[in-house]
Amino acid sequence: MLRRLGWYARRLAVMERGEIRHRIHEQIARRAARRENGGWVQFAMPGARPVPLPLFAPLLTGDLSAPVAAQLAIAAEAFRSGKLRLLNRDWPQTILDGAGSVAPEVWTLDPVSGTSWPGADVSAFDIDFRFEGGHRDVKYVAEANRLHFLAAPAIHARHTEDATLAHAVLGSLFSWMRANPPGRGVNWYSGIEAGYRLASLASIVTALDPWIDGAAGEKLASFVAAHGTWLARFPSLFSSANNHLVAEAMGLVLAARLLPDHPHATGWLTQGRGHLDGRTCALFHEDGVGQEQSPAYAAFTLEMLLIGFAAIGADAPSPAARERLGKAAAALNAFLDDEGHVPLIGDDDQSRVLLAHGSAEPRYAASICAATAGFLQRPELAPAIRDPHWRDIVFAAPPPGPAPSDGTTTFPQGGYTIRRGDIAGRRVHFTFDHGPLGFGALAAHGHADALSVWLSLDGRPVLVDAGTYLYHSEGENRRRFRVTAVHNTLTISGASQSEPSGPFNWMPRRARARLEKGADSVPLDVSGSHDGYRKRFGVIHRRDIAETAYGFDITDRLTGATPDGEVEIVFLLAPDLVVTAHDGRVTARRDGRAEITLAAPEGACVEIIRGDDISGRGFHSPGFGVLEEAATVLFRAPANAMRWRSSIVLNPVT
């Protein structure tokens, strides 16, 4: 109870007056919804059926490329065999019933604990997953209930004219409806999940239209009507108006297009379109960087926007939103290294709207850049390398573009400087963070990583982020993976620049970072600062980065009062690197070959930490729910020295 009250108090602390009024009205509406249990019949539309969407029609005409056809076949075979793997986790048993469709009990199953979340006997608003006593992460059950794993088998069924597979997929939708009546159970707790389901349903019913008879059509129409009504009734506004509102807007547009004769279709379309246009400019800085300060979330948000705008049709988006989409794709391209991967910055829960097979898609951001290039008909935005995916067909993605130009790119509003090119005979992709904590009052998916650095060499990660790991089920680990101590920057006496106040909240006093000096120049010469230590220690942290012939010199300075205690300058190395220290120098080797050497500041102590459960250091999470041991290098020195210089020395390939 105390945890719950504390969470609400901290949440209220960042709300403006208008949001407080909105939350009061929202709670009144939720209280009314708790008493409702009318089932699907209250959304029945006799004689109606969802309309196949032109958005997905290109998937059904002509031959598929061999890689995409194989992708769909693998997904179909996994479904037929009853196997489900999402978020790096295998569901513990066959998911199918005797008829070959997903069994109803699967929809509430937590695959980690093997227990079930509350279902149809409980209102969605009576399930407080944030303070769930069983230490389960609701993200897992939510992922399966997005229904996106059914889309690829449905498309495969259409191409192979496999009626048995088609009916098994349709049966799975009806199984979901039996287990999840409107407003009941864990799977109605969040609008983002409802928006996702409508995207999945839209692709499925378009693919399986030949097998949808009148009775099936009426059932699916009630599915769409219930979801559209729910999304319009409970929008994520004010401090919640991040990617959640984009998903809801996408869902409203899809509901309107799937059921154009529904009495509220015009209102859904108007509401959804307004939010899509508005959120495009709100969630991406003027320079194109995602305001949630996470390349993964930028890609995920772009995918939802593309689906929503494509469903609206030829006159969408607005000119301002169209321009911002182009800038967003260009910025995301800049984060891609030579192998088409983005660094893990901020949260990454591996969310994808259009799913191929499983959640793993290492070049997801590159695929979304290509999709945006196709949607905008701007082939110059296509990345140089990406993996084939059926979304390429949906958005008419152009062929791979040229390799990005070498040089330095600075995003002044988004707060990143990226250096790409050759240094010491190595292909370098180096990122420096001098940007804000995250989006809006919550900054829900940002990390306290101001002035951090990331590095890949020859397309392979070297200096990495700790990652995300889990959301709700690991309270202390959720905090540890967000605070400054696990990021590649400087800490004072273990303090974090910004302090979390919940899984997706921060205390009001937050670090404000800024670019002090920098230009799109080669060699790199950039400086940034933040004030996250001013309140507690009376200092500003400034970091200067200068490119050298052999790598980078990093100078950290504190200005202001002379603090007590120690500073720690942190570098987290990729898990596959073997890390050793000798005489103030740390060498990281991969496959027996030295990749980089880190030179400690004069007089600093050197420590290497691996897998420390107490501090949370020495871990890297490459994907949701995955934890790997890695080497955290600490350079520790007295804080009153006020200035320290470290060096990153790149080892040439011999």
XYZ file of C-alpha atoms in Angstrom:
654
model
C 0.000 0.000 0.000
C 2.808 2.434 0.871
C 4.521 1.741 -2.474
C 1.273 2.435 -4.286
C 0.614 5.677 -2.409
C 4.184 6.806 -2.990
C 3.895 6.131 -6.706
C 0.691 8.165 -6.984
C 2.217 11.026 -4.995
C 5.264 11.193 -7.264
C 3.061 10.934 -10.346
C 0.922 13.842 -9.168
C 4.041 15.907 -8.533
C 4.767 16.185 -12.270
C 1.180 16.836 -13.389
C -0.060 20.224 -14.474
C -3.482 21.444 -13.373
C -5.195 20.457 -16.628
C -3.913 16.915 -16.332
C -5.204 16.584 -12.782
C -8.693 17.511 -14.011
C -8.340 15.005 -16.843
C -7.277 12.245 -14.431
C -10.295 12.882 -12.218
C -12.653 12.534 -15.193
C -10.713 9.471 -16.322
C -11.168 7.795 -12.943
C -14.900 8.495 -13.051
C -15.080 6.845 -16.483
C -13.045 3.891 -15.256
C -15.313 3.451 -12.256
C -18.281 3.236 -14.612
C -16.417 0.752 -16.814
C -15.756 -1.494 -13.821
C -19.493 -2.153 -13.574
C -19.847 -3.016 -17.263
C -19.815 -6.631 -18.365
C -22.060 -6.784 -21.404
C -19.739 -8.867 -23.555
C -19.274 -8.649 -27.294
C -22.995 -8.543 -28.017
C -23.151 -4.877 -27.014
C -20.887 -4.110 -29.997
C -22.719 -6.325 -32.490
C -23.335 -4.993 -36.003
C -25.668 -7.420 -37.811
C -24.510 -8.074 -41.350
C -21.245 -6.162 -40.935
C -17.733 -7.404 -41.604
C -14.338 -5.687 -41.548
C -13.276 -4.253 -44.894
C -9.926 -5.469 -46.315
C -7.505 -2.550 -46.278
C -5.660 -1.348 -49.401
C -2.651 -0.810 -47.133
C -2.000 -4.564 -47.041
C -3.198 -5.417 -50.551
C 0.332 -5.383 -52.094
C 1.161 -8.403 -49.931
C -1.443 -10.473 -51.732
C -0.673 -9.728 -55.369
C 2.271 -11.100 -57.288
C 5.122 -13.291 -56.172
C 7.027 -12.731 -52.969
C 10.795 -12.542 -52.866
C 12.446 -15.755 -51.727
C 13.592 -14.310 -48.355
C 10.130 -12.952 -47.524
C 8.404 -16.162 -48.632
C 10.781 -18.154 -46.432
C 10.136 -15.774 -43.535
C 6.387 -16.320 -43.794
C 6.787 -20.086 -44.148
C 8.912 -20.273 -40.988
C 6.306 -18.295 -39.051
C 3.518 -20.531 -40.362
C 5.371 -23.715 -39.428
C 6.082 -22.406 -35.929
C 2.387 -21.652 -35.497
C 1.315 -25.079 -36.774
C 3.697 -26.770 -34.354
C 2.277 -24.833 -31.412
C 5.503 -22.964 -30.702
C 5.548 -19.352 -29.592
C 8.673 -17.332 -28.906
C 8.409 -13.636 -28.139
C 10.716 -11.271 -26.270
C 13.455 -13.925 -26.194
C 11.206 -16.282 -24.252
C 9.642 -19.596 -25.305
C 6.114 -20.194 -24.084
C 6.365 -23.321 -21.918
C 3.952 -25.611 -23.768
C 2.095 -25.943 -27.017
C -0.166 -22.965 -27.461
C -2.719 -24.802 -29.627
C -5.936 -26.565 -28.737
C -7.229 -29.727 -30.372
C -8.586 -27.773 -33.340
C -5.213 -26.208 -34.106
C -6.048 -22.713 -32.846
C -4.530 -20.886 -29.885
C -6.073 -22.236 -26.686
C -8.033 -19.662 -24.623
C -5.890 -20.142 -21.506
C -2.769 -19.046 -23.409
C -4.009 -15.463 -23.566
C -3.527 -14.907 -19.823
C -0.445 -17.090 -19.360
C 2.771 -15.626 -17.992
C 5.467 -17.676 -19.763
C 8.103 -17.018 -17.106
C 6.272 -18.135 -13.972
C 3.742 -20.428 -15.649
C 0.947 -18.680 -13.741
C -2.045 -16.846 -15.173
C -3.023 -13.208 -15.002
C -6.626 -12.280 -14.129
C -9.050 -12.859 -16.964
C -12.701 -12.273 -17.808
C -13.938 -12.396 -14.214
C -12.142 -9.133 -13.313
C -12.389 -5.610 -14.698
C -9.214 -4.460 -16.431
C -9.149 -1.466 -14.087
C -9.030 -3.696 -11.015
C -5.681 -5.192 -12.057
C -2.816 -3.176 -10.615
C 0.064 -4.709 -12.547
C 2.495 -2.024 -11.332
C 2.442 -3.460 -7.819
C 1.748 -7.094 -8.660
C 2.962 -9.262 -5.813
C 4.076 -12.203 -7.954
C 6.980 -10.289 -9.517
C 5.710 -10.990 -13.017
C 6.307 -8.640 -15.929
C 3.045 -7.788 -17.668
C 5.024 -7.050 -20.826
C 5.140 -10.767 -21.683
C 1.408 -11.412 -21.612
C 0.812 -8.101 -23.398
C 3.178 -9.094 -26.198
C 1.308 -12.282 -27.064
C -2.023 -10.462 -26.929
C -0.938 -7.984 -29.568
C -1.735 -10.867 -31.959
C 1.055 -9.833 -34.332
C 2.479 -13.368 -34.374
C -0.665 -14.457 -36.276
C -0.170 -12.031 -39.174
C 2.658 -13.813 -41.008
C 0.884 -17.225 -40.893
C -2.256 -15.532 -42.250
C -0.353 -14.024 -45.178
C 1.314 -17.384 -45.833
C -2.098 -19.079 -45.827
C -3.343 -16.667 -48.485
C -0.334 -17.210 -50.747
C -0.440 -20.990 -50.415
C -4.268 -21.193 -50.413
C -4.065 -23.156 -47.179
C -7.634 -23.191 -45.861
C -6.714 -25.249 -42.796
C -4.119 -22.716 -41.708
C -6.478 -19.833 -42.474
C -9.217 -21.278 -40.275
C -6.707 -22.002 -37.494
C -5.679 -18.346 -37.467
C -9.305 -17.187 -37.515
C -10.081 -19.662 -34.751
C -7.289 -18.091 -32.715
C -8.940 -14.676 -33.046
C -12.223 -16.126 -31.828
C -10.375 -17.877 -28.993
C -8.986 -14.488 -27.983
C -12.484 -13.011 -27.993
C -13.840 -15.788 -25.772
C -11.041 -15.265 -23.249
C -11.108 -11.454 -23.315
C -14.587 -9.902 -23.360
C -14.498 -6.103 -23.699
C -13.025 -4.308 -20.711
C -12.341 -7.489 -18.777
C -9.036 -8.983 -17.710
C -5.405 -8.046 -18.047
C -5.483 -7.596 -21.802
C -7.642 -4.478 -21.745
C -5.540 -2.563 -19.235
C -3.763 -0.350 -21.783
C -4.811 1.437 -24.951
C -1.486 0.788 -26.642
C -2.303 -2.929 -26.673
C -5.733 -2.310 -28.206
C -4.163 -0.201 -30.944
C -1.643 -2.921 -31.658
C -4.338 -5.584 -31.903
C -6.200 -3.573 -34.507
C -3.046 -3.352 -36.633
C -2.675 -7.127 -36.397
C -6.350 -7.713 -37.114
C -6.240 -5.420 -40.150
C -3.458 -7.423 -41.784
C -5.060 -10.749 -40.842
C -8.564 -10.021 -42.134
C -7.141 -8.551 -45.345
C -5.164 -11.737 -45.934
C -7.933 -14.131 -44.894
C -10.905 -12.347 -46.454
C -11.765 -15.314 -48.759
C -12.353 -17.522 -45.704
C -14.398 -15.045 -43.642
C -18.089 -15.927 -43.941
C -21.023 -13.900 -42.657
C -20.957 -15.226 -39.093
C -17.191 -14.789 -38.799
C -17.451 -11.310 -40.276
C -19.988 -10.236 -37.652
C -17.758 -11.523 -34.842
C -14.757 -9.675 -36.198
C -16.817 -6.521 -36.683
C -17.694 -6.576 -32.981
C -13.960 -7.003 -32.225
C -13.193 -3.829 -34.180
C -16.140 -1.889 -32.747
C -15.217 -2.731 -29.159
C -11.605 -1.723 -29.664
C -12.472 1.522 -31.433
C -14.942 2.446 -28.707
C -12.426 1.674 -25.962
C -9.671 3.725 -27.594
C -11.910 6.746 -28.081
C -13.134 6.496 -24.504
C -9.772 6.208 -22.711
C -7.113 8.219 -24.572
C -3.583 8.658 -23.199
C -3.300 12.421 -22.811
C -1.013 14.974 -21.138
C 2.037 13.269 -19.594
C 0.959 9.927 -21.089
C 0.788 11.292 -24.637
C 3.927 9.543 -25.838
C 4.103 6.449 -28.059
C 0.975 5.152 -26.297
C -1.142 7.888 -27.855
C 0.373 7.129 -31.266
C -0.666 3.476 -30.934
C -4.163 4.519 -29.911
C -4.422 6.974 -32.813
C -3.238 4.286 -35.229
C -5.896 1.966 -33.808
C -8.668 4.543 -34.175
C -7.785 5.156 -37.820
C -7.685 1.425 -38.522
C -11.027 0.885 -36.758
C -12.584 3.618 -38.908
C -11.220 2.095 -42.107
C -12.148 -1.468 -41.141
C -15.725 -0.477 -40.223
C -16.533 2.585 -42.361
C -20.274 2.177 -41.678
C -19.932 2.230 -37.904
C -21.810 5.229 -36.417
C -18.598 6.540 -34.845
C -16.216 5.796 -37.729
C -15.976 9.430 -38.815
C -15.227 10.537 -35.268
C -12.615 7.816 -34.831
C -10.926 8.861 -38.052
C -10.916 12.541 -37.116
C -9.622 11.876 -33.614
C -6.981 9.420 -34.785
C -5.756 11.586 -37.627
C -5.440 14.627 -35.390
C -3.327 12.742 -32.886
C -1.134 11.188 -35.592
C -0.339 14.577 -37.102
C 0.157 16.199 -33.714
C 2.304 13.444 -32.221
C 4.586 13.313 -35.265
C 5.821 16.810 -34.518
C 5.605 16.394 -30.737
C 7.568 13.133 -30.481
C 10.386 14.056 -32.854
C 12.655 17.039 -32.358
C 13.056 19.541 -35.172
C 16.304 17.798 -36.122
C 14.489 14.440 -36.376
C 15.744 12.730 -33.215
C 13.022 10.967 -31.247
C 12.051 12.886 -28.125
C 11.900 9.704 -26.069
C 15.714 9.645 -26.446
C 15.822 6.070 -27.687
C 16.547 5.049 -31.296
C 14.508 1.889 -30.738
C 11.459 3.843 -29.601
C 11.931 6.300 -32.460
C 11.742 3.397 -34.922
C 8.762 1.845 -33.159
C 6.890 5.168 -33.145
C 7.683 5.712 -36.822
C 6.265 2.304 -37.708
C 2.972 3.103 -35.984
C 2.790 6.506 -37.666
C 3.414 4.973 -41.089
C 0.641 2.411 -40.622
C -1.800 5.051 -39.423
C -1.051 7.523 -42.204
C -1.059 4.811 -44.876
C -4.469 3.630 -43.677
C -5.850 7.170 -43.960
C -4.834 7.429 -47.595
C -3.309 9.760 -50.147
C -3.941 13.070 -48.365
C -2.078 12.072 -45.206
C 0.000 13.170 -43.423
C -0.074 16.956 -43.202
C 2.862 18.793 -44.830
C 4.431 19.524 -41.438
C 4.147 15.906 -40.335
C 5.487 14.677 -43.681
C 8.544 16.880 -43.331
C 9.143 15.674 -39.771
C 8.860 12.017 -40.843
C 11.627 12.608 -43.367
C 13.851 14.223 -40.757
C 13.142 11.366 -38.356
C 14.220 8.777 -40.924
C 17.359 10.765 -41.751
C 18.255 11.015 -38.052
C 17.637 7.315 -37.491
C 19.894 6.567 -40.456
C 22.679 8.512 -38.759
C 22.479 6.197 -35.742
C 23.019 3.111 -37.938
C 26.559 1.766 -37.905
C 28.186 0.135 -40.931
C 26.333 -3.131 -40.246
C 22.920 -1.477 -39.913
C 22.614 -1.577 -36.119
C 21.774 1.271 -33.748
C 23.341 1.615 -30.291
C 21.152 0.750 -27.327
C 20.272 4.166 -25.917
C 17.433 4.530 -23.437
C 14.746 1.856 -23.319
C 14.345 -0.867 -25.922
C 11.599 -3.422 -25.255
C 11.791 -4.884 -28.789
C 8.337 -3.642 -29.761
C 7.426 -4.196 -33.413
C 4.034 -3.685 -35.041
C 4.417 -5.874 -38.127
C 6.082 -9.045 -36.919
C 7.884 -11.600 -39.057
C 8.830 -14.421 -36.695
C 9.641 -13.721 -33.062
C 10.675 -10.381 -31.598
C 14.319 -10.580 -32.633
C 14.976 -8.242 -35.549
C 18.517 -6.882 -35.167
C 18.180 -4.378 -38.007
C 14.696 -3.203 -37.083
C 15.594 0.501 -37.184
C 17.100 0.074 -40.656
C 13.911 -1.638 -41.842
C 11.829 1.275 -40.560
C 14.105 3.762 -42.333
C 13.477 1.849 -45.562
C 9.726 1.752 -44.912
C 9.694 5.515 -44.341
C 11.676 6.039 -47.538
C 9.065 4.044 -49.434
C 6.079 5.733 -47.827
C 7.464 9.220 -48.499
C 8.771 8.193 -51.941
C 12.208 9.436 -50.961
C 14.657 6.681 -51.921
C 17.612 8.684 -50.604
C 16.401 7.859 -47.083
C 16.835 4.111 -47.615
C 19.671 2.648 -45.526
C 22.626 0.918 -47.124
C 21.936 -2.385 -45.384
C 18.807 -4.006 -43.963
C 17.170 -7.411 -43.629
C 14.218 -8.413 -45.849
C 10.812 -8.155 -44.174
C 7.235 -8.256 -45.374
C 6.764 -4.647 -44.255
C 9.019 -3.757 -47.228
C 6.116 -4.726 -49.492
C 3.513 -2.846 -47.463
C 5.400 0.442 -47.752
C 7.084 -0.126 -51.142
C 10.528 0.190 -49.592
C 13.146 1.111 -52.215
C 16.375 -0.839 -52.757
C 19.224 -0.190 -50.318
C 20.732 3.255 -50.647
C 24.369 4.317 -50.737
C 26.578 4.034 -47.692
C 26.222 7.113 -45.483
C 28.863 9.789 -45.843
C 31.720 9.857 -43.385
C 32.019 12.835 -41.081
C 30.451 14.308 -37.962
C 26.728 14.934 -37.542
C 25.340 16.953 -34.644
C 21.683 17.003 -33.660
C 21.352 20.165 -31.553
C 17.777 19.617 -30.346
C 17.918 15.839 -29.993
C 21.278 16.175 -28.290
C 23.632 13.735 -30.007
C 26.868 14.062 -31.944
C 27.812 11.126 -34.169
C 31.209 10.573 -35.774
C 31.424 8.081 -38.626
C 34.581 7.302 -40.566
C 38.072 5.817 -40.536
C 40.356 6.261 -37.538
C 43.544 4.255 -37.078
C 42.495 1.951 -39.902
C 39.169 1.054 -38.250
C 35.611 1.877 -39.287
C 34.284 3.960 -36.404
C 30.748 4.814 -35.319
C 30.972 6.965 -32.176
C 27.989 8.572 -30.418
C 28.067 11.289 -27.745
C 24.957 12.218 -25.734
C 24.393 15.859 -24.761
C 20.605 15.766 -24.942
C 17.563 15.839 -22.661
C 16.503 13.038 -20.346
C 13.379 12.136 -22.307
C 9.949 13.234 -23.462
C 7.637 15.393 -21.399
C 6.943 15.285 -17.694
C 7.581 11.555 -17.364
C 10.620 11.043 -19.625
C 9.406 7.457 -19.339
C 11.878 5.734 -21.646
C 14.981 7.869 -21.149
C 17.979 6.933 -19.024
C 20.210 9.121 -16.832
C 23.000 8.942 -19.400
C 23.965 12.565 -20.132
C 27.474 12.855 -21.637
C 27.658 9.094 -22.241
C 29.480 7.625 -25.226
C 28.891 4.560 -27.404
C 31.345 3.034 -29.874
C 31.244 0.379 -32.566
C 34.252 -0.680 -34.639
C 33.862 -2.256 -38.059
C 30.144 -2.684 -37.368
C 30.553 -4.495 -34.038
C 29.748 -2.958 -30.629
C 32.613 -2.143 -28.280
C 31.388 0.475 -25.771
C 27.768 -0.358 -25.042
C 24.783 0.631 -22.938
C 23.585 -1.559 -20.083
C 20.229 -1.899 -21.882
C 16.706 -2.282 -20.497
C 16.335 -5.846 -19.160
C 12.796 -5.795 -17.679
C 10.062 -3.284 -16.885
C 7.761 -4.208 -13.995
C 8.936 -7.474 -12.455
C 12.433 -6.398 -11.348
C 11.908 -3.175 -9.423
C 15.484 -2.617 -8.269
C 16.996 -3.836 -11.528
C 14.666 -1.536 -13.458
C 16.141 1.330 -11.474
C 19.721 0.094 -11.842
C 19.525 -0.087 -15.615
C 18.342 3.537 -15.805
C 20.648 5.355 -13.372
C 23.972 6.979 -14.228
C 26.224 4.389 -12.566
C 25.776 1.832 -15.377
C 26.308 4.303 -18.232
C 29.499 5.446 -19.943
C 29.876 8.758 -18.168
C 31.039 10.193 -14.828
C 29.392 9.779 -11.434
C 30.161 11.502 -8.127
C 30.009 9.341 -4.994
C 27.602 6.952 -6.702
C 24.899 9.588 -7.239
C 22.720 9.578 -10.345
C 22.336 12.730 -12.469
C 18.570 12.158 -12.404
C 16.825 9.911 -9.914
C 14.008 7.492 -10.877
C 10.785 7.690 -8.877
C 9.168 4.616 -10.436
C 9.567 2.276 -13.415
C 8.696 5.062 -15.868
C 8.947 8.209 -13.723
C 11.706 10.517 -12.517
C 12.035 12.853 -9.580
C 11.345 16.506 -10.505
C 15.008 17.598 -10.304
C 16.576 16.213 -13.459
C 19.852 16.726 -15.239
C 19.723 19.303 -18.004
C 22.383 18.698 -20.626
C 23.581 21.070 -23.293
C 26.024 21.239 -26.168
C 28.810 23.629 -25.207
C 30.962 23.414 -28.306
C 30.663 21.409 -31.453
C 30.281 21.456 -35.179
C 29.919 18.975 -37.993
C 33.693 18.860 -38.251
C 36.440 16.309 -38.722
C 38.379 15.603 -36.611
C 35.744 15.507 -33.885
C 35.989 18.283 -31.293
C 32.900 18.532 -29.113
C 31.960 19.538 -25.564
C 28.829 19.107 -23.499
C 27.749 19.717 -19.921
C 24.954 18.889 -17.493
C 23.761 20.249 -14.159
C 22.614 16.976 -12.593
C 25.132 17.279 -9.739
C 24.634 20.969 -8.993
C 21.956 20.601 -6.315
C 23.784 17.935 -4.313
C 27.445 18.771 -4.947
C 27.402 22.357 -6.245
C 29.132 21.464 -9.526
C 28.541 21.307 -13.274
C 29.965 18.316 -15.129
C 31.578 19.151 -18.464
C 32.984 16.598 -20.909
C 35.291 17.494 -23.817
C 35.940 14.915 -26.542
C 38.765 15.391 -29.029
C 39.544 13.008 -31.859
C 43.171 11.965 -32.213
C 45.078 9.947 -34.783
C 44.568 6.858 -32.611
C 41.071 7.375 -31.170
C 39.582 9.851 -28.709
C 40.706 11.824 -25.677
C 37.950 12.426 -23.116
C 38.415 15.195 -20.566
C 35.953 15.388 -17.671
C 35.821 18.549 -15.564
C 33.799 19.739 -12.596
C 33.232 23.464 -12.213
C 31.896 25.124 -9.077
C 32.390 23.967 -5.502
C 35.068 21.423 -4.614
C 33.188 18.212 -3.762
C 34.198 15.520 -1.312
C 34.177 11.851 -2.189
C 35.215 10.145 -5.403
C 34.377 10.294 -9.068
C 34.001 7.192 -11.187
C 34.443 7.318 -14.948
C 32.667 4.306 -16.421
C 33.075 2.312 -19.629
C 30.900 -0.769 -20.237
C 32.426 -3.176 -22.754
C 30.486 -5.530 -25.028
C 29.978 -8.984 -23.439
C 32.087 -10.855 -26.008
C 35.203 -8.811 -25.199
C 37.929 -10.183 -22.932
C 39.074 -7.323 -20.715
C 42.344 -7.078 -18.773
C 44.116 -4.263 -16.903
C 47.804 -3.458 -16.491
C 49.577 -0.292 -15.308
C 46.606 2.036 -15.683
C 45.615 0.722 -19.107
C 42.716 -1.602 -19.909
C 42.761 -3.701 -23.068
C 39.662 -5.273 -24.620
C 40.192 -8.221 -26.969
C 37.829 -9.969 -29.331
C 38.766 -13.359 -30.742
C 42.273 -12.875 -29.393
C 42.829 -9.528 -31.129
C 43.046 -6.224 -29.265
C 40.165 -3.914 -30.178
C 40.710 -0.922 -27.908
C 42.837 0.204 -25.006
C 41.412 2.522 -22.359
C 44.003 4.737 -20.689
C 43.088 5.878 -17.177
C 43.527 9.452 -15.945
C 46.782 10.128 -14.132
C 46.597 8.889 -10.553
C 43.264 7.077 -11.000
C 42.638 3.582 -9.682
C 41.418 1.004 -12.185
C 38.767 -1.582 -11.392
C 37.003 -4.120 -13.601
C 33.585 -5.310 -12.403
C 31.777 -8.323 -13.830
C 28.307 -9.456 -12.843
C 27.927 -7.626 -9.525
C 24.396 -8.283 -8.255
C 24.752 -5.687 -5.502
C 25.655 -2.649 -7.618
C 24.092 -3.854 -10.863
C 27.341 -3.155 -12.687
C 28.994 -5.635 -14.986
C 25.822 -6.578 -16.863
C 24.502 -5.944 -20.354
C 20.961 -6.637 -21.541
C 20.964 -7.033 -25.347
C 17.233 -7.778 -25.433
C 14.162 -7.764 -23.228
C 14.522 -10.230 -20.355
C 18.067 -11.191 -21.384
C 20.995 -10.563 -19.054
C 24.641 -11.168 -19.922
C 27.755 -10.642 -17.883
C 30.030 -7.927 -19.246
C 33.025 -5.948 -18.036
C 32.453 -2.531 -16.500
C 35.689 -0.555 -16.337
C 35.913 2.039 -13.553
C 38.481 4.786 -13.335
C 38.203 6.009 -9.734
C 39.802 9.215 -8.450
C 39.320 11.870 -5.731
C 36.545 14.272 -6.711
C 38.508 17.299 -5.527
C 40.970 16.896 -8.437
C 38.220 18.496 -10.601
C 39.748 17.396 -13.940
C 40.540 13.993 -15.491
C 41.598 12.869 -18.947
C 40.930 9.363 -20.258
C 41.820 8.041 -23.686
C 40.243 5.526 -26.038
C 43.000 4.034 -28.184
C 41.850 2.056 -31.216
C 44.003 -0.898 -32.141
C 44.604 -1.205 -35.894
C 43.775 -4.452 -37.646
C 47.000 -6.300 -38.395
